[in-house]
Short mmCIF file of C-alpha atoms and ligand atoms in Angstrom, two decimals:
data_model
loop_
_atom_site.label_atom_id
_atom_site.label_comp_id
_atom_site.label_asym_id
_atom_site.label_seq_id
_atom_site.Cartn_x
_atom_site.Cartn_y
_atom_site.Cartn_z
CA UNK A 1 1.72 -3.78 7.69
CA UNK A 2 3.54 -7.08 7.69
CA UNK A 3 2.24 -9.94 5.60
CA UNK A 4 2.67 -13.65 5.82
CA UNK A 5 3.06 -15.86 2.79
CA UNK A 6 1.44 -19.26 3.13
CA UNK A 7 2.84 -21.78 0.65
CA UNK A 8 0.54 -22.92 -2.14
CA UNK A 9 2.98 -24.77 -4.40
CA UNK A 10 6.42 -25.80 -3.16
CA UNK A 11 9.62 -25.29 -5.11
CA UNK A 12 9.58 -29.00 -6.01
CA UNK A 13 5.97 -28.88 -7.20
CA UNK A 14 6.66 -25.82 -9.34
CA UNK A 15 9.76 -27.42 -10.83
CA UNK A 16 7.90 -30.65 -11.68
CA UNK A 17 5.07 -28.72 -13.34
CA UNK A 18 7.46 -26.55 -15.37
CA UNK A 19 9.12 -29.73 -16.67
CA UNK A 20 5.71 -31.10 -17.71
CA UNK A 21 4.82 -27.84 -19.45
CA UNK A 22 8.14 -27.84 -21.30
CA UNK A 23 7.40 -31.36 -22.54
CA UNK A 24 4.03 -30.30 -23.91
CA UNK A 25 5.31 -27.04 -25.39
CA UNK A 26 8.25 -28.75 -27.12
CA UNK A 27 5.75 -30.94 -28.98
CA UNK A 28 3.75 -28.03 -30.35
CA UNK A 29 6.13 -25.18 -31.17
CA UNK A 30 8.88 -25.24 -33.81
CA UNK A 31 12.51 -25.60 -32.70
CA UNK A 32 13.31 -22.00 -33.67
CA UNK A 33 10.36 -20.43 -31.85
CA UNK A 34 10.61 -16.79 -30.76
CA UNK A 35 9.90 -16.48 -27.07
CA UNK A 36 8.38 -13.27 -25.74
CA UNK A 37 8.32 -13.07 -21.95
CA UNK A 38 6.22 -10.41 -20.25
CA UNK A 39 8.10 -8.45 -17.59
CA UNK A 40 8.47 -8.36 -14.80
CA UNK A 41 6.31 -11.15 -13.41
CA UNK A 42 7.29 -13.96 -15.78
CA UNK A 43 11.07 -13.65 -15.58
CA UNK A 44 11.67 -16.54 -13.16
CA UNK A 45 9.17 -18.84 -14.87
CA UNK A 46 10.57 -17.95 -18.30
CA UNK A 47 14.16 -18.57 -17.15
CA UNK A 48 13.31 -22.05 -15.90
CA UNK A 49 11.06 -22.84 -18.84
CA UNK A 50 13.62 -21.92 -21.53
CA UNK A 51 16.24 -24.15 -19.92
CA UNK A 52 13.74 -27.00 -19.77
CA UNK A 53 12.98 -26.35 -23.45
CA UNK A 54 16.69 -26.41 -24.26
CA UNK A 55 16.89 -29.92 -22.77
CA UNK A 56 14.15 -30.90 -25.21
CA UNK A 57 16.10 -29.67 -28.23
CA UNK A 58 14.65 -26.19 -28.76
CA UNK A 59 16.83 -23.29 -29.90
CA UNK A 60 14.62 -20.25 -29.23
CA UNK A 61 15.40 -16.59 -29.52
CA UNK A 62 14.22 -14.55 -26.54
CA UNK A 63 12.72 -11.11 -26.21
CA UNK A 64 10.83 -9.20 -23.54
CA UNK A 65 7.90 -6.86 -23.37
CA UNK A 66 6.87 -4.93 -20.30
CA UNK A 67 3.20 -4.17 -19.78
CA UNK A 68 1.52 -2.82 -16.72
CA UNK A 69 -2.06 -2.76 -15.45
CA UNK A 70 -1.63 -3.23 -11.72
CA UNK A 71 -1.47 -0.98 -8.69
CA UNK A 72 -1.10 -2.85 -5.36
CA UNK A 73 -3.35 -5.89 -5.53
CA UNK A 74 -5.94 -4.44 -7.91
CA UNK A 75 -5.82 -4.32 -11.67
CA UNK A 76 -6.62 -0.78 -12.73
CA UNK A 77 -7.93 -1.77 -16.13
CA UNK A 78 -5.75 0.28 -18.41
CA UNK A 79 -2.79 -1.57 -19.91
CA UNK A 80 0.26 0.51 -20.71
CA UNK A 81 3.37 -0.52 -22.63
CA UNK A 82 6.51 0.20 -20.64
CA UNK A 83 9.01 -1.54 -22.88
CA UNK A 84 8.39 -2.79 -26.36
CA UNK A 85 10.00 -5.72 -28.19
CA UNK A 86 13.51 -5.22 -29.51
CA UNK A 87 13.23 -8.06 -32.04
CA UNK A 88 11.13 -8.41 -35.16
CA UNK A 89 8.31 -10.96 -34.89
CA UNK A 90 7.11 -10.75 -38.49
CA UNK A 91 6.72 -14.26 -39.96
CA UNK A 92 7.80 -15.84 -36.68
CA UNK A 93 6.14 -18.48 -34.58
CA UNK A 94 5.91 -16.92 -31.12
CA UNK A 95 5.55 -18.39 -27.65
CA UNK A 96 4.23 -15.69 -25.33
CA UNK A 97 4.98 -16.28 -21.64
CA UNK A 98 3.28 -14.59 -18.70
CA UNK A 99 3.08 -15.18 -14.98
CA UNK A 100 -0.69 -15.17 -14.42
CA UNK A 101 -3.86 -14.83 -16.42
CA UNK A 102 -6.54 -12.96 -14.49
CA UNK A 103 -8.70 -10.37 -16.29
CA UNK A 104 -6.89 -11.24 -19.51
CA UNK A 105 -6.23 -7.60 -20.36
CA UNK A 106 -2.46 -7.87 -20.23
CA UNK A 107 -2.29 -10.95 -22.44
CA UNK A 108 -4.91 -9.64 -24.85
CA UNK A 109 -2.89 -6.46 -25.27
CA UNK A 110 0.37 -8.38 -25.85
CA UNK A 111 -1.29 -10.84 -28.25
CA UNK A 112 -2.84 -8.08 -30.29
CA UNK A 113 0.42 -6.20 -30.59
CA UNK A 114 2.41 -9.29 -31.63
CA UNK A 115 -0.20 -10.38 -34.17
CA UNK A 116 -0.42 -6.86 -35.60
CA UNK A 117 3.28 -7.10 -36.39
CA UNK A 118 2.77 -10.14 -38.57
CA UNK A 119 3.68 -13.11 -36.38
CA UNK A 120 2.83 -16.40 -38.11
CA UNK A 121 1.39 -17.89 -34.94
CA UNK A 122 1.25 -17.06 -31.25
CA UNK A 123 0.84 -19.62 -28.50
CA UNK A 124 0.50 -18.60 -24.88
CA UNK A 125 2.03 -20.19 -21.78
CA UNK A 126 1.11 -18.97 -18.31
CA UNK A 127 2.31 -20.23 -14.97
CA UNK A 128 -1.00 -19.53 -13.23
CA UNK A 129 -4.60 -18.91 -14.11
CA UNK A 130 -7.45 -17.56 -11.96
CA UNK A 131 -10.71 -18.72 -13.50
CA UNK A 132 -13.88 -16.67 -13.39
CA UNK A 133 -12.02 -13.35 -13.41
CA UNK A 134 -11.80 -12.79 -17.15
CA UNK A 135 -12.80 -9.34 -18.40
CA UNK A 136 -11.73 -9.96 -21.97
CA UNK A 137 -11.81 -13.23 -23.85
CA UNK A 138 -8.35 -14.74 -24.00
CA UNK A 139 -7.14 -18.24 -23.29
CA UNK A 140 -3.76 -19.81 -22.61
CA UNK A 141 -2.54 -22.79 -24.63
CA UNK A 142 -0.44 -24.01 -21.69
CA UNK A 143 -1.25 -23.40 -18.02
CA UNK A 144 0.87 -24.40 -15.04
CA UNK A 145 -1.71 -24.27 -12.26
CA UNK A 146 -5.31 -23.14 -11.99
CA UNK A 147 -5.59 -21.38 -8.64
CA UNK A 148 -8.37 -20.00 -6.43
CA UNK A 149 -8.96 -16.26 -6.32
CA UNK A 150 -6.21 -15.31 -3.87
CA UNK A 151 -3.42 -12.84 -4.33
CA UNK A 152 -0.28 -14.91 -4.82
CA UNK A 153 3.41 -14.04 -4.74
CA UNK A 154 6.77 -15.69 -5.31
CA UNK A 155 8.54 -17.32 -8.25
CA UNK A 156 8.59 -13.93 -9.98
CA UNK A 157 5.19 -12.68 -8.85
CA UNK A 158 5.17 -9.65 -6.61
CA UNK A 159 3.31 -7.48 -4.20
CA UNK A 160 4.62 -3.90 -4.53
CA UNK A 161 7.70 -5.39 -6.23
CA UNK A 162 8.52 -7.57 -3.19
CA UNK A 163 8.52 -11.38 -2.87
CA UNK A 164 9.66 -12.10 -6.45
CA UNK A 165 12.70 -13.97 -5.13
CA UNK A 166 10.72 -16.67 -3.27
CA UNK A 167 11.42 -20.06 -4.85
CA UNK A 168 7.83 -21.21 -4.14
CA UNK A 169 4.36 -19.79 -4.84
CA UNK A 170 2.39 -18.60 -1.82
CA UNK A 171 -0.75 -16.74 -0.86
CA UNK A 172 -0.26 -13.29 0.62
CA UNK A 173 -2.24 -12.84 3.83
CA UNK A 174 -2.42 -10.61 6.86
CA UNK A 175 -1.23 -12.30 10.06
P1 IMP B 201 -4.66 -9.39 -16.04
O1 IMP B 201 -4.25 -8.35 -17.03
O2 IMP B 201 -5.77 -8.95 -15.14
O3 IMP B 201 -4.89 -10.77 -16.62
O4 IMP B 201 -3.50 -9.49 -14.97
C1 IMP B 201 -2.34 -10.06 -15.27
C2 IMP B 201 -1.23 -9.39 -14.51
O5 IMP B 201 -1.62 -8.94 -13.21
C3 IMP B 201 -0.16 -10.42 -14.28
O6 IMP B 201 0.79 -10.36 -15.32
C4 IMP B 201 0.38 -10.08 -12.94
O7 IMP B 201 1.50 -9.24 -13.06
C5 IMP B 201 -0.70 -9.34 -12.22
N1 IMP B 201 -1.40 -10.21 -11.23
C6 IMP B 201 -2.65 -10.70 -11.33
N2 IMP B 201 -2.97 -11.47 -10.27
C7 IMP B 201 -1.87 -11.47 -9.48
C8 IMP B 201 -1.55 -12.10 -8.20
O8 IMP B 201 -2.35 -12.85 -7.59
N3 IMP B 201 -0.31 -11.85 -7.71
C9 IMP B 201 0.61 -11.06 -8.34
N4 IMP B 201 0.35 -10.47 -9.52
C10 IMP B 201 -0.87 -10.65 -10.08
MG1 MG B 202 2.75 -9.13 -14.67
#
């Protein structure tokens, strides 16, 4: 089955919003923040965001965590850790980055695990948020776009590990 991707936010719109987010984040995290990006979905967003933060004087350290709760276009509920942090987050101020906040299970799991290891603070930045879909209570401190309940791809987000390379964000639909 072939899909079509109808654009939701253009490359230019995404870029402009990431710059705005970086401005807001730079005002509320310390210069030496530890960034934790959740793989794989946030890698493009995180790469653009950290360079925008660099331009605002930040000197972060970067680490990754890989969590999984999705099969196809449905979250299966159980969150599993595929790759843990390599760095120590004890006594660190952490900025946690993810692609999209939906049920909240992924972020809640990541937050809990980072806090349990003694982080001083954790702030959350997500590119996208689907309201009304939360299964656990978790909120982002910084949100790129609030979107309707459609399955979206591009700019790092995937369907079956495809479409991550698209420079824009689009809705996946059947032709
Ligand atoms: P949550 O745990 O339900 O909040 O889901 C978050 C994870 O599900 C994200 O990190 C994404 O990887 C994935 N996800 C949720 N909605 C979408 C979507 O519309 N497109 C692609 N991935 C999605
Ligand atoms: Mg993901």
